[in-house]
CSV table of C-alpha atoms and ligand atoms in Angstrom, one decimal:
chain,number,residue,atom,x,y,z
A,1,UNK,CA,30.0,-102.0,-4.0
A,2,UNK,CA,30.2,-99.8,-7.1
A,3,UNK,CA,28.8,-96.6,-7.0
A,4,UNK,CA,28.9,-92.7,-8.8
A,5,UNK,CA,32.2,-91.3,-6.9
A,6,UNK,CA,31.6,-87.9,-8.2
A,7,UNK,CA,35.0,-86.7,-6.0
A,8,UNK,CA,37.3,-88.5,-8.1
A,9,UNK,CA,37.0,-85.4,-10.5
A,10,UNK,CA,37.3,-82.7,-7.6
A,11,UNK,CA,40.5,-84.2,-6.3
A,12,UNK,CA,43.2,-81.7,-7.3
A,13,UNK,CA,42.4,-77.8,-8.5
A,14,UNK,CA,43.9,-79.0,-12.0
A,15,UNK,CA,41.1,-81.5,-12.7
A,16,UNK,CA,38.8,-79.3,-11.4
A,17,UNK,CA,39.3,-76.7,-13.8
A,18,UNK,CA,39.3,-79.1,-16.6
A,19,UNK,CA,35.8,-80.3,-16.1
A,20,UNK,CA,34.6,-76.7,-14.9
A,21,UNK,CA,31.5,-76.3,-17.5
A,22,UNK,CA,31.5,-73.1,-16.9
A,23,UNK,CA,33.7,-70.2,-17.3
A,24,UNK,CA,33.9,-66.3,-17.2
A,25,UNK,CA,35.4,-64.8,-19.8
A,26,UNK,CA,36.7,-60.9,-19.7
A,27,UNK,CA,35.0,-60.3,-23.2
A,28,UNK,CA,31.0,-61.5,-21.9
A,29,UNK,CA,31.5,-58.5,-19.3
A,30,UNK,CA,29.9,-54.7,-19.6
A,31,UNK,CA,30.9,-52.3,-17.3
A,32,UNK,CA,28.6,-49.4,-17.2
A,33,UNK,CA,29.4,-46.0,-16.7
A,34,UNK,CA,27.7,-42.7,-15.5
A,35,UNK,CA,28.9,-40.1,-17.3
A,36,UNK,CA,27.5,-36.3,-15.9
A,37,UNK,CA,27.3,-33.0,-18.1
A,38,UNK,CA,29.1,-30.1,-16.8
A,39,UNK,CA,32.7,-30.3,-15.4
A,40,UNK,CA,34.6,-32.8,-17.3
A,41,UNK,CA,36.9,-33.6,-14.6
A,42,UNK,CA,34.4,-34.5,-12.1
A,43,UNK,CA,34.7,-37.9,-9.8
A,44,UNK,CA,32.5,-38.3,-7.7
A,45,UNK,CA,31.8,-41.4,-6.0
A,46,UNK,CA,28.4,-42.6,-5.5
A,47,UNK,CA,27.8,-43.2,-2.2
A,48,UNK,CA,25.2,-46.3,-2.7
A,49,UNK,CA,27.6,-48.0,-4.8
A,50,UNK,CA,31.2,-48.3,-3.3
A,51,UNK,CA,33.5,-48.1,-6.3
A,52,UNK,CA,31.8,-46.2,-8.8
A,53,UNK,CA,31.4,-42.9,-10.2
A,54,UNK,CA,29.9,-40.1,-11.8
A,55,UNK,CA,31.9,-39.5,-14.2
A,56,UNK,CA,33.0,-36.0,-16.0
A,57,UNK,CA,33.7,-36.8,-19.9
A,58,UNK,CA,37.6,-36.5,-19.3
A,59,UNK,CA,37.2,-38.5,-16.0
A,60,UNK,CA,35.2,-40.8,-18.0
A,61,UNK,CA,37.4,-41.3,-21.0
A,62,UNK,CA,40.7,-41.6,-18.0
A,63,UNK,CA,38.9,-44.6,-16.4
A,64,UNK,CA,37.7,-46.3,-19.2
A,65,UNK,CA,41.6,-46.0,-20.7
A,66,UNK,CA,42.5,-48.0,-17.6
A,67,UNK,CA,39.8,-50.8,-18.0
A,68,UNK,CA,40.6,-50.9,-21.7
A,69,UNK,CA,44.5,-51.4,-20.7
A,70,UNK,CA,43.3,-54.5,-18.5
A,71,UNK,CA,41.2,-56.1,-20.8
A,72,UNK,CA,37.8,-54.6,-21.0
A,73,UNK,CA,36.2,-55.1,-23.9
A,74,UNK,CA,32.9,-53.2,-23.8
A,75,UNK,CA,30.8,-50.4,-22.0
A,76,UNK,CA,27.1,-49.0,-21.5
A,77,UNK,CA,26.5,-45.5,-20.8
A,78,UNK,CA,24.5,-43.5,-18.7
A,79,UNK,CA,23.8,-40.1,-19.3
A,80,UNK,CA,23.2,-37.6,-16.6
A,81,UNK,CA,22.3,-34.3,-18.2
A,82,UNK,CA,22.7,-30.7,-17.1
A,83,UNK,CA,19.0,-29.9,-18.1
A,84,UNK,CA,15.4,-31.8,-17.5
A,85,UNK,CA,12.8,-31.3,-18.7
A,86,UNK,CA,9.2,-32.9,-19.7
A,87,UNK,CA,10.4,-33.8,-23.1
A,88,UNK,CA,14.0,-35.1,-22.5
A,89,UNK,CA,15.1,-32.6,-25.2
A,90,UNK,CA,18.9,-33.5,-23.8
A,91,UNK,CA,18.5,-37.4,-24.4
A,92,UNK,CA,18.2,-36.8,-28.2
A,93,UNK,CA,20.4,-33.7,-28.4
A,94,UNK,CA,23.3,-34.1,-31.3
A,95,UNK,CA,25.5,-32.4,-29.0
A,96,UNK,CA,24.2,-33.8,-25.3
A,97,UNK,CA,26.3,-35.6,-23.3
A,98,UNK,CA,25.9,-39.3,-24.2
A,99,UNK,CA,26.4,-38.2,-27.6
A,100,UNK,CA,29.5,-36.4,-26.9
A,101,UNK,CA,31.1,-39.0,-24.8
A,102,UNK,CA,30.3,-42.2,-27.5
A,103,UNK,CA,32.2,-40.0,-30.2
A,104,UNK,CA,35.0,-39.0,-27.5
A,105,UNK,CA,35.3,-42.8,-26.5
A,106,UNK,CA,35.0,-44.3,-30.0
A,107,UNK,CA,38.2,-41.7,-31.6
A,108,UNK,CA,40.3,-43.1,-28.6
A,109,UNK,CA,39.3,-46.8,-28.5
A,110,UNK,CA,37.9,-47.6,-31.8
A,111,UNK,CA,38.1,-51.3,-30.7
A,112,UNK,CA,36.0,-50.9,-27.3
A,113,UNK,CA,32.0,-51.6,-27.8
A,114,UNK,CA,30.2,-48.8,-27.0
A,115,UNK,CA,26.6,-49.8,-26.0
A,116,UNK,CA,24.0,-46.5,-25.2
A,117,UNK,CA,21.2,-47.0,-22.8
A,118,UNK,CA,18.3,-45.8,-24.5
A,119,UNK,CA,16.0,-44.3,-22.3
A,120,UNK,CA,14.1,-41.3,-21.2
A,121,UNK,CA,14.2,-41.1,-17.2
A,122,UNK,CA,17.4,-39.4,-16.5
A,123,UNK,CA,16.3,-36.9,-18.9
A,124,UNK,CA,13.0,-35.9,-17.7
A,125,UNK,CA,12.2,-33.2,-15.1
A,126,UNK,CA,9.7,-35.7,-13.3
A,127,UNK,CA,12.2,-39.2,-13.8
A,128,UNK,CA,9.5,-41.3,-15.2
A,129,UNK,CA,10.8,-43.2,-18.8
A,130,UNK,CA,7.6,-41.7,-20.9
A,131,UNK,CA,5.9,-38.5,-21.3
A,132,UNK,CA,3.8,-38.0,-18.5
A,133,UNK,CA,0.0,-36.6,-19.3
A,134,UNK,CA,-2.5,-36.5,-16.5
A,135,UNK,CA,-0.6,-38.8,-14.2
A,136,UNK,CA,0.0,-41.5,-16.7
A,137,UNK,CA,3.0,-42.8,-18.9
A,138,UNK,CA,2.1,-41.9,-22.5
A,139,UNK,CA,3.0,-45.1,-24.8
A,140,UNK,CA,2.9,-43.9,-28.2
A,141,UNK,CA,4.0,-40.5,-28.1
A,142,UNK,CA,7.2,-41.7,-26.1
A,143,UNK,CA,8.5,-44.2,-28.8
A,144,UNK,CA,8.8,-40.9,-31.2
A,145,UNK,CA,11.3,-39.4,-28.6
A,146,UNK,CA,13.0,-43.2,-28.3
A,147,UNK,CA,13.6,-43.1,-32.1
A,148,UNK,CA,15.3,-40.0,-31.8
A,149,UNK,CA,17.4,-40.6,-28.9
A,150,UNK,CA,18.5,-44.0,-30.5
A,151,UNK,CA,19.4,-42.7,-33.7
A,152,UNK,CA,21.2,-39.5,-32.0
A,153,UNK,CA,23.2,-42.4,-30.4
A,154,UNK,CA,23.7,-44.0,-34.1
A,155,UNK,CA,25.2,-40.7,-35.4
A,156,UNK,CA,27.5,-40.2,-32.6
A,157,UNK,CA,29.2,-43.8,-33.3
A,158,UNK,CA,27.2,-46.3,-31.2
A,159,UNK,CA,27.8,-50.1,-31.6
A,160,UNK,CA,25.0,-50.9,-29.8
A,161,UNK,CA,21.7,-49.1,-28.6
A,162,UNK,CA,19.8,-50.6,-25.8
A,163,UNK,CA,16.0,-49.2,-25.4
A,164,UNK,CA,15.6,-50.0,-21.4
A,165,UNK,CA,12.2,-48.0,-20.9
A,166,UNK,CA,9.9,-51.1,-21.5
A,167,UNK,CA,7.3,-49.1,-23.8
A,168,UNK,CA,5.2,-51.5,-26.0
A,169,UNK,CA,6.3,-51.4,-29.5
A,170,UNK,CA,9.8,-49.4,-28.8
A,171,UNK,CA,12.3,-51.8,-30.6
A,172,UNK,CA,10.3,-52.2,-34.0
A,173,UNK,CA,10.1,-48.4,-34.0
A,174,UNK,CA,13.6,-47.7,-33.0
A,175,UNK,CA,14.8,-50.5,-35.9
A,176,UNK,CA,12.4,-48.9,-38.5
A,177,UNK,CA,14.4,-45.0,-37.6
A,178,UNK,CA,17.4,-46.9,-38.2
A,179,UNK,CA,16.8,-48.5,-40.9
A,180,UNK,CA,15.1,-45.6,-42.6
A,181,UNK,CA,18.3,-43.6,-41.8
A,182,UNK,CA,21.1,-45.8,-43.3
A,183,UNK,CA,22.1,-47.5,-39.6
A,184,UNK,CA,20.5,-50.9,-40.9
A,185,UNK,CA,23.7,-52.7,-39.6
A,186,UNK,CA,23.5,-50.7,-36.1
A,187,UNK,CA,22.2,-54.2,-33.6
A,188,UNK,CA,19.0,-53.3,-30.9
A,189,UNK,CA,19.9,-55.0,-27.3
A,190,UNK,CA,16.5,-55.0,-25.8
A,191,UNK,CA,16.0,-54.7,-21.9
A,192,UNK,CA,13.1,-57.2,-23.3
A,193,UNK,CA,12.3,-58.6,-20.0
A,194,UNK,CA,12.9,-55.9,-17.3
A,195,UNK,CA,11.1,-56.5,-13.9
A,196,UNK,CA,9.8,-53.5,-11.8
A,197,UNK,CA,12.5,-54.4,-9.3
A,198,UNK,CA,13.4,-52.7,-5.7
A,199,UNK,CA,17.2,-54.1,-7.0
A,200,UNK,CA,17.6,-50.5,-9.0
A,201,UNK,CA,17.4,-48.5,-6.2
A,202,UNK,CA,21.3,-47.4,-5.7
A,203,UNK,CA,21.0,-46.7,-9.2
A,204,UNK,CA,18.2,-44.3,-9.2
A,205,UNK,CA,20.5,-42.5,-7.3
A,206,UNK,CA,23.5,-42.5,-9.2
A,207,UNK,CA,21.6,-41.7,-12.3
A,208,UNK,CA,19.1,-39.2,-10.6
A,209,UNK,CA,16.4,-40.9,-12.2
A,210,UNK,CA,13.9,-41.9,-9.5
A,211,UNK,CA,10.4,-41.1,-10.6
A,212,UNK,CA,9.0,-37.9,-8.9
A,213,UNK,CA,5.3,-39.5,-8.6
A,214,UNK,CA,4.6,-43.7,-8.6
A,215,UNK,CA,6.2,-46.3,-10.0
A,216,UNK,CA,7.3,-47.9,-13.1
A,217,UNK,CA,4.8,-51.1,-12.3
A,218,UNK,CA,2.8,-49.7,-15.5
A,219,UNK,CA,5.9,-50.5,-17.7
A,220,UNK,CA,8.3,-52.6,-15.9
A,221,UNK,CA,6.9,-56.4,-15.6
A,222,UNK,CA,5.2,-58.0,-12.5
A,223,UNK,CA,8.1,-60.0,-10.3
A,224,UNK,CA,5.9,-62.6,-10.0
A,225,UNK,CA,5.5,-63.5,-14.0
A,226,UNK,CA,7.5,-65.8,-16.3
A,227,UNK,CA,5.2,-66.7,-19.1
A,228,UNK,CA,5.1,-63.3,-19.5
A,229,UNK,CA,8.6,-62.8,-19.9
A,230,UNK,CA,8.1,-65.2,-22.7
A,231,UNK,CA,5.8,-62.7,-25.0
A,232,UNK,CA,7.9,-59.9,-24.1
A,233,UNK,CA,10.9,-61.6,-25.4
A,234,UNK,CA,8.7,-62.9,-28.6
A,235,UNK,CA,7.4,-59.1,-29.4
A,236,UNK,CA,11.2,-57.8,-29.2
A,237,UNK,CA,12.6,-61.1,-31.6
A,238,UNK,CA,9.9,-60.3,-33.8
A,239,UNK,CA,10.5,-56.3,-33.9
A,240,UNK,CA,14.0,-57.3,-34.9
A,241,UNK,CA,15.7,-57.4,-31.7
A,242,UNK,CA,19.6,-58.7,-31.9
A,243,UNK,CA,19.6,-59.2,-28.3
A,244,UNK,CA,17.7,-59.8,-25.7
A,245,UNK,CA,18.1,-58.9,-22.1
A,246,UNK,CA,16.8,-59.7,-18.9
A,247,UNK,CA,17.1,-57.7,-15.7
A,248,UNK,CA,18.1,-58.2,-13.0
A,249,UNK,CA,19.8,-60.9,-13.0
A,250,UNK,CA,20.4,-63.0,-10.2
A,251,UNK,CA,16.8,-63.1,-8.5
A,252,UNK,CA,15.9,-64.3,-12.1
A,253,UNK,CA,17.9,-67.2,-12.7
A,254,UNK,CA,14.5,-69.1,-14.1
A,255,UNK,CA,14.0,-66.2,-16.7
A,256,UNK,CA,17.3,-66.3,-18.2
A,257,UNK,CA,16.8,-70.1,-17.9
A,258,UNK,CA,13.9,-69.6,-20.2
A,259,UNK,CA,14.9,-67.1,-22.3
A,260,UNK,CA,18.3,-69.5,-23.6
A,261,UNK,CA,15.8,-72.7,-23.8
A,262,UNK,CA,13.3,-71.1,-25.9
A,263,UNK,CA,15.2,-68.4,-28.3
A,264,UNK,CA,18.5,-68.8,-30.2
A,265,UNK,CA,19.2,-64.6,-30.0
A,266,UNK,CA,22.7,-63.8,-28.0
A,267,UNK,CA,20.8,-63.8,-24.0
A,268,UNK,CA,22.1,-60.6,-21.9
A,269,UNK,CA,21.9,-60.1,-18.4
A,270,UNK,CA,21.9,-57.0,-16.3
A,271,UNK,CA,23.2,-57.7,-12.5
A,272,UNK,CA,22.1,-54.1,-11.1
A,273,UNK,CA,23.2,-52.0,-9.0
A,274,UNK,CA,21.2,-53.5,-5.9
A,275,UNK,CA,22.8,-56.7,-6.8
A,276,UNK,CA,26.4,-55.1,-6.6
A,277,UNK,CA,25.7,-52.4,-3.4
A,278,UNK,CA,24.5,-55.7,-1.3
A,279,UNK,CA,27.6,-57.8,-1.9
A,280,UNK,CA,29.5,-54.6,-1.1
A,281,UNK,CA,27.9,-53.9,1.7
A,282,UNK,CA,28.0,-57.5,3.2
A,283,UNK,CA,32.2,-57.9,2.3
A,284,UNK,CA,32.5,-54.4,4.4
A,285,UNK,CA,30.9,-55.8,7.3
A,286,UNK,CA,32.7,-59.0,6.7
A,287,UNK,CA,29.6,-61.2,6.2
A,288,UNK,CA,31.1,-62.2,2.9
A,289,UNK,CA,34.4,-62.6,0.7
A,290,UNK,CA,34.0,-60.5,-1.8
A,291,UNK,CA,36.1,-62.0,-4.8
A,292,UNK,CA,34.4,-65.6,-4.3
A,293,UNK,CA,30.7,-64.7,-3.8
A,294,UNK,CA,31.0,-62.1,-6.8
A,295,UNK,CA,32.8,-64.7,-9.2
A,296,UNK,CA,30.4,-67.5,-7.8
A,297,UNK,CA,27.1,-64.9,-8.9
A,298,UNK,CA,28.2,-64.2,-12.0
A,299,UNK,CA,29.5,-67.9,-13.1
A,300,UNK,CA,25.9,-68.5,-11.8
A,301,UNK,CA,24.3,-66.1,-14.5
A,302,UNK,CA,26.5,-67.5,-17.3
A,303,UNK,CA,25.3,-71.1,-16.7
A,304,UNK,CA,22.0,-69.9,-16.4
A,305,UNK,CA,22.6,-69.1,-20.1
A,306,UNK,CA,23.4,-65.4,-20.1
A,307,UNK,CA,26.1,-64.7,-23.0
A,308,UNK,CA,26.8,-61.1,-21.8
A,309,UNK,CA,26.7,-60.0,-18.2
A,310,UNK,CA,26.3,-56.1,-17.6
A,311,UNK,CA,27.8,-55.5,-14.2
A,312,UNK,CA,29.6,-52.5,-12.3
A,313,UNK,CA,32.2,-55.7,-11.3
A,314,UNK,CA,33.5,-55.8,-15.0
A,315,UNK,CA,36.4,-53.9,-14.2
A,316,UNK,CA,37.3,-56.0,-10.9
A,317,UNK,CA,36.4,-59.1,-12.1
A,318,UNK,CA,38.4,-58.9,-15.2
A,319,UNK,CA,42.0,-58.7,-13.3
A,320,UNK,CA,41.2,-61.2,-11.3
A,321,UNK,CA,40.7,-63.9,-14.1
A,322,UNK,CA,44.0,-62.2,-15.5
A,323,UNK,CA,45.3,-63.1,-12.1
A,324,UNK,CA,43.8,-66.8,-12.9
A,325,UNK,CA,41.4,-66.2,-10.1
B,401,PBG,C1,16.8,-47.0,-16.9
B,401,PBG,C2,17.5,-48.0,-16.4
B,401,PBG,C3,17.3,-48.4,-14.9
B,401,PBG,C4,18.7,-49.2,-15.0
B,401,PBG,C5,18.8,-49.2,-16.5
B,401,PBG,N1,18.4,-48.5,-17.0
B,401,PBG,C6,16.6,-48.2,-13.6
B,401,PBG,C7,14.7,-48.3,-14.1
B,401,PBG,O1,14.4,-48.8,-15.1
B,401,PBG,O2,14.6,-47.6,-12.8
B,401,PBG,C8,18.8,-49.8,-13.9
B,401,PBG,C9,19.9,-50.3,-13.8
B,401,PBG,C10,20.9,-51.0,-12.4
B,401,PBG,O3,19.8,-50.8,-11.3
B,401,PBG,O4,22.0,-51.0,-12.2
B,401,PBG,N2,15.3,-46.9,-17.3
């Protein structure tokens, strides 16, 4: 009797490895860091994200040096300023926390890809991603501040700027400002398809950026929508985005796949704080094996079509990959 014997190629580990279709590489991964203005040696554990820290600038450099030694190639930075106000002034202050951190990292590690998150929520006293008037998040006036922020990151030496605010038109606006100021070769990684997700909960503790009223549903996308993701991605492509991101990752694998099939730009996926913390919690309770669940999750994100994965597990995964899993 003849039938398909899929088990033939699953017989041994080397055979299974030989025919594996999707492999994680250290180069795929981006490690996010939270950098805090003030005490330069701060190293404060984030209680909702075990294993992650709020770092002063010197501690950040120590953490990055260790990870870079292990083979980490890319980082994305989130800033927590000393002062928050109604116009996010510290977001575009040339000597703000992110601008300083970028300059110091690039001088210590010129090869490291340093990405900056361009958003206003961590810098606004109300925690929204744009200017507020009469309880509304204003779109067009917010673009001006986002443009200034991106330009200040470019001037500090960032390799990639990543707008995450979900205001309409911001990719084009940022692209113009960069071009007009001599940064026409600086790429923009757009958080093109960002859902209004409960999986960002732990991040908002970490970055102290929870909105003080309302929610982000007037700018971030409704989780039920897939066709709209194509509209958002097309808009950002047309405005000049160089990389399109989907966020969160695991609950939105279909969207990652849709982007992969419909666009030829690199696709990034953000395995967000809630995805991280759920695995950490499950592992701590002994319900799941952390390493296996992490590798399976990230492999699935890549298999769905992501070229780049932002994940708080990046540092750990790189160590595991070096040990040959
Ligand atoms: C800023 C921003 C957020 C995340 C990345 N950039 C939070 C939000 O939109 O509320 C979430 C990242 C994560 O959860 O790991 N706008």
